[in-house]
Coordinates of C-alpha atoms in Angstrom, one line a residue:
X1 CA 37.7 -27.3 -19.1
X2 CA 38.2 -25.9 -15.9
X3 CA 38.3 -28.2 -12.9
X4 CA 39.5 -26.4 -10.2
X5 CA 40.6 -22.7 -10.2
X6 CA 44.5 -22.2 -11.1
X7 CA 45.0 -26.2 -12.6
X8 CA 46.6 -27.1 -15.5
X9 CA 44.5 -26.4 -18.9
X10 CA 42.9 -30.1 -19.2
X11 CA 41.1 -31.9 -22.4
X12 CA 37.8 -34.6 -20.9
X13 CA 34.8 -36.2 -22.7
X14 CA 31.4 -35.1 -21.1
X15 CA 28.2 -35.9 -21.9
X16 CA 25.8 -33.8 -24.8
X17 CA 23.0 -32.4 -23.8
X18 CA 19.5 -32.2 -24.9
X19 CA 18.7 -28.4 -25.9
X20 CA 16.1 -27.1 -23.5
X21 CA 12.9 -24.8 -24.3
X22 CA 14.7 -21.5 -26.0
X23 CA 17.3 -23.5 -26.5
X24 CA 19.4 -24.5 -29.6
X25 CA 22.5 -27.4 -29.5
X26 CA 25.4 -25.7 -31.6
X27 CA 28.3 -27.9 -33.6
X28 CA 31.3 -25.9 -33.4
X29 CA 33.6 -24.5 -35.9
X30 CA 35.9 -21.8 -34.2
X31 CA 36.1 -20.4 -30.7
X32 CA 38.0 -16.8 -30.3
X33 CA 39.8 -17.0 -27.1
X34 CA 39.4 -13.9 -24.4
X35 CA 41.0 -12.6 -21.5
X36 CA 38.0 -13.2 -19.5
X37 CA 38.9 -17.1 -20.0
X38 CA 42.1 -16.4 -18.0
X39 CA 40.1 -14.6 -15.2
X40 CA 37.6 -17.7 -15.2
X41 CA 39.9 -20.2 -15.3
X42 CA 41.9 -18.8 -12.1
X43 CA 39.1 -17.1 -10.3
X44 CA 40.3 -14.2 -9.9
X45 CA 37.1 -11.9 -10.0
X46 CA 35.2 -10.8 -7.4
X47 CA 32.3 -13.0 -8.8
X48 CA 33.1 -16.3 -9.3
X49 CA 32.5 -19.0 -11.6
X50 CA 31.8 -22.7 -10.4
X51 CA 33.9 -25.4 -11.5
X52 CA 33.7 -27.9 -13.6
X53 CA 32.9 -25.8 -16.2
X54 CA 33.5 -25.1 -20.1
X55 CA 34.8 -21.7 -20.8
X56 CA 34.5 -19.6 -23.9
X57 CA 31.9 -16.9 -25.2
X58 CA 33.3 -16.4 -28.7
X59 CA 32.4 -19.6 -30.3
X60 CA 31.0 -19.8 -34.1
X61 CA 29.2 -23.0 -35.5
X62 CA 25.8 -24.7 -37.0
X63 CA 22.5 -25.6 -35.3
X64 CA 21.9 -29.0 -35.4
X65 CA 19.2 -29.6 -32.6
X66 CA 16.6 -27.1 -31.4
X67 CA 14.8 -27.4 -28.1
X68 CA 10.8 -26.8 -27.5
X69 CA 9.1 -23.6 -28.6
X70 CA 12.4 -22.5 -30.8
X71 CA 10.8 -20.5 -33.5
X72 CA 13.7 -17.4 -34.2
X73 CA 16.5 -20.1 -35.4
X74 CA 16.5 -23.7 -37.3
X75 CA 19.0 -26.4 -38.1
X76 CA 20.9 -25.1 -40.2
X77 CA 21.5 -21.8 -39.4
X78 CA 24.7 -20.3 -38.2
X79 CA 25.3 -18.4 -34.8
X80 CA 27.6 -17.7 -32.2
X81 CA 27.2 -17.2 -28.6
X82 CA 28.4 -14.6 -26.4
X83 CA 29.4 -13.5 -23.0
X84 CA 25.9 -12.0 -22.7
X85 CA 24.5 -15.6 -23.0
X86 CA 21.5 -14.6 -21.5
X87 CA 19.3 -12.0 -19.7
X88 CA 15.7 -11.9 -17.6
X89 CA 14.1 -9.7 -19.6
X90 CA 11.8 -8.5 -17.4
X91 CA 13.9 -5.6 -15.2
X92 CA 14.6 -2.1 -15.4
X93 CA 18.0 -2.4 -17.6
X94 CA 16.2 -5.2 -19.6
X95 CA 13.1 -2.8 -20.1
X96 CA 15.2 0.3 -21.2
X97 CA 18.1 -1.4 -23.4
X98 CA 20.8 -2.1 -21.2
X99 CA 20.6 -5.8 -20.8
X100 CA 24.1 -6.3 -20.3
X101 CA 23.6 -4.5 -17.0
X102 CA 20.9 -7.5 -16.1
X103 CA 21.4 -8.5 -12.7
X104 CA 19.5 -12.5 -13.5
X105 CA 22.4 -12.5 -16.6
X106 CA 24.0 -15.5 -17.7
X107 CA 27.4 -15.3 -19.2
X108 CA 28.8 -18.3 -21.6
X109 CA 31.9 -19.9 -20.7
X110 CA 31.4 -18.1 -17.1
X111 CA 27.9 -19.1 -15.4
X112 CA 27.1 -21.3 -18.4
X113 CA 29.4 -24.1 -20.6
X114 CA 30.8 -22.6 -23.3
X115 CA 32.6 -22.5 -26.5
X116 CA 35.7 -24.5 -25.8
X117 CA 34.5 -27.7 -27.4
X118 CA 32.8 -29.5 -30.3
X119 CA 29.2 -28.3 -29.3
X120 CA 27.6 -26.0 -26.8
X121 CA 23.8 -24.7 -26.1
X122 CA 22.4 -21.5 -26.6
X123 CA 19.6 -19.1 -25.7
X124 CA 17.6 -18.7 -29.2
X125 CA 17.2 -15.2 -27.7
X126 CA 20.8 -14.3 -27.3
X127 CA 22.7 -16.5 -30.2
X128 CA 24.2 -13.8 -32.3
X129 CA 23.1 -14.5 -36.4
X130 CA 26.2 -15.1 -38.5
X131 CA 25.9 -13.0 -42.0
X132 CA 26.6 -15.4 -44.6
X133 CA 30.3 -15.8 -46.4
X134 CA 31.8 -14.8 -43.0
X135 CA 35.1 -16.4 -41.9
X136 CA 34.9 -19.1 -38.7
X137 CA 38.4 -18.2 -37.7
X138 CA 37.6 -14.2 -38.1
X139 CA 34.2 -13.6 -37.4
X140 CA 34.5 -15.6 -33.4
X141 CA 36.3 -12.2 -32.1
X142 CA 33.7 -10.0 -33.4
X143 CA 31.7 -11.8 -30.9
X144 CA 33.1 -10.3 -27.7
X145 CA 36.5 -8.0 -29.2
X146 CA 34.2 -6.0 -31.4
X147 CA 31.2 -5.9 -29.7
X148 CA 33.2 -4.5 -26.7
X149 CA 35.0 -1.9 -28.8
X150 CA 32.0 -1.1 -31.1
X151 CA 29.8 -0.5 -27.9
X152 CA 32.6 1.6 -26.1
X153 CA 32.7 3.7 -29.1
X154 CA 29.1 4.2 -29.3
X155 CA 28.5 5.3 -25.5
X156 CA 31.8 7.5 -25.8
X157 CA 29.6 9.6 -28.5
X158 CA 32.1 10.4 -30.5
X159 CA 31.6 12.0 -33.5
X160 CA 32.9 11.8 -37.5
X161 CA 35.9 13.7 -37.9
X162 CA 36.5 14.0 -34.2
X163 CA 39.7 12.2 -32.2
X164 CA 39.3 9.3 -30.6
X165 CA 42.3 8.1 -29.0
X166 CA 42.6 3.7 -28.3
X167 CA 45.1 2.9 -25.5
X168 CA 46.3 -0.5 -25.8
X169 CA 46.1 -1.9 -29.5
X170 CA 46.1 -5.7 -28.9
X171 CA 43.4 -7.9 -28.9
X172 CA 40.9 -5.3 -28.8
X173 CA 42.7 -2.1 -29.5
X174 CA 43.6 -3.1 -33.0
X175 CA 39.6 -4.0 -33.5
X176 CA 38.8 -0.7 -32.4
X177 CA 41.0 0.8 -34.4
X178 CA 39.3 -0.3 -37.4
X179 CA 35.8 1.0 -36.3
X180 CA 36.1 3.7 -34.9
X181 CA 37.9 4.7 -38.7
X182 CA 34.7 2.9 -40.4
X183 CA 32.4 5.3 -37.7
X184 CA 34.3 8.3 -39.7
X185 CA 36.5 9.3 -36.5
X186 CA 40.8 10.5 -36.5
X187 CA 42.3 7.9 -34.8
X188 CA 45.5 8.4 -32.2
X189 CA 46.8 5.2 -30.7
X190 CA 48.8 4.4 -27.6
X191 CA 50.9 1.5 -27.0
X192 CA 54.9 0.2 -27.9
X193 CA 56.6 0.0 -31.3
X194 CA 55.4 -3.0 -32.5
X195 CA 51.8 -2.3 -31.8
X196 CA 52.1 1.4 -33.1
X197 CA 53.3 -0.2 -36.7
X198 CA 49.7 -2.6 -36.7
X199 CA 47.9 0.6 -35.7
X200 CA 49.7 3.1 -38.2
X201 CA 48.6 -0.1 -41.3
X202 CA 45.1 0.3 -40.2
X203 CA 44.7 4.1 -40.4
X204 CA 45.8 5.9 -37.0
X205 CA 47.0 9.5 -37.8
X206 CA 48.9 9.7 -34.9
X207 CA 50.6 6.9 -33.1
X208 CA 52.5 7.5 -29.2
X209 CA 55.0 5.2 -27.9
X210 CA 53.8 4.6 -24.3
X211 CA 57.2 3.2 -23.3
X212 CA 59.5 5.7 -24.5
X213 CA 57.3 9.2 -24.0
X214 CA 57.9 10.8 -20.8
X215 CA 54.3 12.1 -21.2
X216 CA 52.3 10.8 -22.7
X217 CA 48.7 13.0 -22.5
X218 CA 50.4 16.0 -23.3
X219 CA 52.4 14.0 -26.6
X220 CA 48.5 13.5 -27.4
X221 CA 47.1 16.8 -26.5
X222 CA 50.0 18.3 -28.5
X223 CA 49.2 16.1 -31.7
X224 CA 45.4 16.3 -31.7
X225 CA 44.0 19.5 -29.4
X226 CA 42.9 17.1 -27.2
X227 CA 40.6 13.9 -27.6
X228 CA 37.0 14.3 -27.8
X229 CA 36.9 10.4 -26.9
X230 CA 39.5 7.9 -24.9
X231 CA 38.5 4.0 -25.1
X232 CA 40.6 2.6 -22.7
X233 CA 41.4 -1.8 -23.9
X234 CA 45.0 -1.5 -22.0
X235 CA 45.0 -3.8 -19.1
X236 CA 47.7 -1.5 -16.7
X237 CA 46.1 0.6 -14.3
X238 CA 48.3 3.6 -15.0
X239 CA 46.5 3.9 -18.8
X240 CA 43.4 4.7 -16.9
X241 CA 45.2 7.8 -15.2
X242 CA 46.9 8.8 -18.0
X243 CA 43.4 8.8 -20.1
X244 CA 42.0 11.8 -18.6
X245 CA 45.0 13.6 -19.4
X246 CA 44.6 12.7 -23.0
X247 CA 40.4 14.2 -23.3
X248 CA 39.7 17.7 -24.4
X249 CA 37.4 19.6 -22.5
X250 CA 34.0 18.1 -22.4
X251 CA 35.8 14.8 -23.7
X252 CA 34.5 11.2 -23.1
X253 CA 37.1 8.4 -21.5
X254 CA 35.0 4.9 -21.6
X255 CA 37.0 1.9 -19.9
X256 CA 36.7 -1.9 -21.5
X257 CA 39.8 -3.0 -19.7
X258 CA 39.7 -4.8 -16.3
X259 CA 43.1 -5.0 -14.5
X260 CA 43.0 -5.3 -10.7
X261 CA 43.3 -2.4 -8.2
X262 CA 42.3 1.2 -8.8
X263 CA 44.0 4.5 -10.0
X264 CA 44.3 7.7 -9.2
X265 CA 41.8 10.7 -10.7
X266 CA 42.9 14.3 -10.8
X267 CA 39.4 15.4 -9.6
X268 CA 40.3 19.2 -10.2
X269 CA 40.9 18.4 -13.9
X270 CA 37.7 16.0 -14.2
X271 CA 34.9 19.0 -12.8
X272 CA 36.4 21.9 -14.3
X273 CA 37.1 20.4 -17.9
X274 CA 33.6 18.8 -17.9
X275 CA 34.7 15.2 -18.2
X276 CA 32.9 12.2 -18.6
X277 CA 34.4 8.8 -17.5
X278 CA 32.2 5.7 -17.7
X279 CA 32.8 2.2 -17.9
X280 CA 31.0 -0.4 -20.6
X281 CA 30.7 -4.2 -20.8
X282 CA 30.5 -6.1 -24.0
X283 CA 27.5 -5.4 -26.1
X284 CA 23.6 -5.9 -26.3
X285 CA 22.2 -8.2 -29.1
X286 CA 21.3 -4.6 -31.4
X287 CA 24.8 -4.0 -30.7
X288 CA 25.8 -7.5 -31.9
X289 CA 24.1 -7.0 -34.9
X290 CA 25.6 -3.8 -36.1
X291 CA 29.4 -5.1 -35.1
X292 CA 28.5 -7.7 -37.2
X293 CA 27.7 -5.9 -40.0
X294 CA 30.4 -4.0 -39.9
X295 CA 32.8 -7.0 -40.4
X296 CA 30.4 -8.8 -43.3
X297 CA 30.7 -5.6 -45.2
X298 CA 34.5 -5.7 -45.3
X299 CA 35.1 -2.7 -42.6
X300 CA 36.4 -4.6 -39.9
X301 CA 39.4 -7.6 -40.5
X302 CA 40.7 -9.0 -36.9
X303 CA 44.3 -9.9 -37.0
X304 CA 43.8 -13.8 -36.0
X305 CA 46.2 -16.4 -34.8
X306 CA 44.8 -20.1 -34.9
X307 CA 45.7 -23.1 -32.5
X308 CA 44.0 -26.5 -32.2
X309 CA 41.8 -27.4 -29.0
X310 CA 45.0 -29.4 -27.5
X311 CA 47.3 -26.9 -27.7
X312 CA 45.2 -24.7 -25.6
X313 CA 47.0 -25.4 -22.6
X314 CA 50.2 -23.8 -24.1
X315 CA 48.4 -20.8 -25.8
X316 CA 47.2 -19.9 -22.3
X317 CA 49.7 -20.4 -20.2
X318 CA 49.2 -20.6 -15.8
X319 CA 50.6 -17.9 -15.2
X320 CA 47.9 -15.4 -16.9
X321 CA 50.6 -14.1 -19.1
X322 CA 49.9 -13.9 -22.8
X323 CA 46.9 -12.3 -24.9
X324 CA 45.8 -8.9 -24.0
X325 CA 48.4 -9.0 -21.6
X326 CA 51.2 -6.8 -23.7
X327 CA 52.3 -9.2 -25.7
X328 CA 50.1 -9.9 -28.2
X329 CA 48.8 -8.2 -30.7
X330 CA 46.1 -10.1 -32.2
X331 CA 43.2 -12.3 -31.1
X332 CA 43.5 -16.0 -31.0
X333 CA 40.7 -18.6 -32.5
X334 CA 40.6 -22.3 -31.6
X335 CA 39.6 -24.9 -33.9
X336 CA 37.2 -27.1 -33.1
X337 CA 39.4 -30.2 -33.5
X338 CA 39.9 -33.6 -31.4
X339 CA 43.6 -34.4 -30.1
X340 CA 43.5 -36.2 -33.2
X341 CA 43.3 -33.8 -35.3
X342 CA 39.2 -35.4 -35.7
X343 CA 36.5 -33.5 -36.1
X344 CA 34.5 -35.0 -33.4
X345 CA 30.7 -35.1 -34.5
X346 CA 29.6 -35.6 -30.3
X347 CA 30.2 -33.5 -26.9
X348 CA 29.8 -33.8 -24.0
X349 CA 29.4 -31.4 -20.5
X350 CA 29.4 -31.7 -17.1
X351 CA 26.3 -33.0 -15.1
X352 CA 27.3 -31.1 -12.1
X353 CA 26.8 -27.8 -14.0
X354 CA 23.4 -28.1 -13.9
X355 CA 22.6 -28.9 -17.8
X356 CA 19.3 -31.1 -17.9
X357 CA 18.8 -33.3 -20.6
X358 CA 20.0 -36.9 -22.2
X359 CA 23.7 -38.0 -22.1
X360 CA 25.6 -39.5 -25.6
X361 CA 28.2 -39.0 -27.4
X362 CA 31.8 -37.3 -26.9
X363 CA 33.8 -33.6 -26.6
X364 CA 37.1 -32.4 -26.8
X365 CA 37.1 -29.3 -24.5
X366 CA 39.7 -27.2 -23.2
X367 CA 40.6 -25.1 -20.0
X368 CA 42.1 -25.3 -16.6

């Protein structure tokens, strides 16, 4: 969990809680790991989380204990949570289907404990329902990778047989790879060798190494006409430049990435060629449902690497390097597991977080 902002990745026992009203208590099988659990865990964002906390918003497992008035989920079921853990309901965005733009959000693993442990709560509104047959170590990436990507495709309004290019094919890219092919579109992918070969397996036409090509929107424009969409995953700022050199006229560039800083727009290019450049954050629970699908009907596969709860601390190193980061390409998925190797049937979380309720039992949870 994360203690203090920039410590070492540590493993404590904290105590369970007691599922409020809405709420549902969730035994853990898998958590997907995020990028986002690097910005939490140092701080680094303009909006801060408050330690002690439990990161992780891609964790799948079973309902065991439902709070008062829960009528949507049972014991039993299986869910996930997300990073949109939560919203009021009750305010403009909320009102008009964009709840992820909520100012009274929660986020899990953020504002709320999450997913790094044996158990965690969530809202019975917001708990994302698990198709059966799905796999625990592939479906937990769906939960924030392809959400984000399957949203950003959907507001870039791209259309079948049109080009779509994905700069950056990591953790994300190589997700959205895969659906923006499913949603019918010609794929072009940006990133290095080893990346381009991943992309190339899961159907990009046409591939551009971002390392060797002196320019790279024009490699694009040359190969495709132009794109009709850009989704942006990469986490340098100088993708974001070199995006709106890649859109056709009357194109779409939609940014999911969030490195630091800011970039340079050619403003001439942006008026006269009509462009469109919008940012999106994850996905709304409609748009949780149809990623979803996607994956249970066999369109969507994440390439997964899988690490036990106490080897966190290596898989996300202090230094912010790692996933998403250039050198990965896949998404990582922690198993709910004790240092022992245990499953351990009890968790626990921090009273200071503000989580009401009785105290028992034990958790293994990860973060620094």
């Amino acid at each position: 969990m994360v203690t203090e902002f920039g410590a070492p990745l540590s493993i404590n026992e904290l105590p369970l809680p007691t599922p409020g009203p809405g709420q549902a208590l969730v035994k853990l099988d898998t958590s997907g790991v995020c990028h986002t659990d690097l910005h939490a865990a140092h701080g680094d964002w303009p909006v801060k989380p408050s330690p002690p906390f439990v990161p992780g918003h891609e964790g799948y497992g079973t309902v065991v204990e439902v709070g008062p008035g829960v009528t949507e989920i049972a014991v039993g079921d299986k869910v996930g949570n997300a990073w949109l853990w939560s919203a009021c309901g009750h305010c403009e965005y909320c009102r008009t289907g964009w709840e992820t733009l909520c100012e009274r959000q929660s986020n899990g693993g953020y504002s709320v404990n999450g997913s790094f442990g044996t158990y965690m709560l969530v809202d019975e509104r917001f708990a994302a329902r698990i198709p059966e047959a799905c796999d625990p170590v592939e479906v937990a990436p769906i939960l924030c990778a392809g959400v984000t990507v399957y949203k950003g495709l959907k507001v870039a309004d791209t259309k079948p047989g049109q080009w779509m290019v994905i700069s950056g094919i990591g953790g994300l890219g190589h997700v959205a790879v895969q659906y923006a092919k499913a949603m019918g579109m010609r794929v072009a992918a940006v990133d290095i060798d080893d990346k381009l070969d991943l992309a190339r397996e899961l159907g990009a036409e046409v591939t551009v190494n971002a390392a060797t090509t002196s320019d790279v929107a024009a490699a694009i424009q040359e190969q495709t006409g132009g794109a009709h969409g850009v989704l942006v995953t990469a986490v340098h700022p100088q993708a974001f430049g070199q995006a709106i050199g890649m859109a056709r006229r009357g194109g779409t560039i939609v940014f999911v990435g969030l490195p630091p800083g800011d970039f340079p727009a050619p403003i001439f290019d942006v008026v006269l060629k009509g462009l469109t450049i919008r940012g999106s954050i994850v996905g709304t629970r409609q748009d949780m449902v149809e990623a979803l699908d996607f994956y249970a009907r066999g369109l969507i596969k994440p390439t997964v690497a899988t690490t036990r709860l106490e080897d966190i601390k290596r898989r996300l190193p202090a230094d912010g390097g790692g996933q998403d980061r250039g050198t990965d390409r896949h998404r990582l998925s922690v198993s709910a597991r004790s240092p022992r190797g245990e499953r351990n049937e009890d968790y626990r979380w921090p009273a200071s977080v503000g989580v009401s309720g009785s105290f028992r039992g034990r958790l293994w949870s990860a973060r620094g």
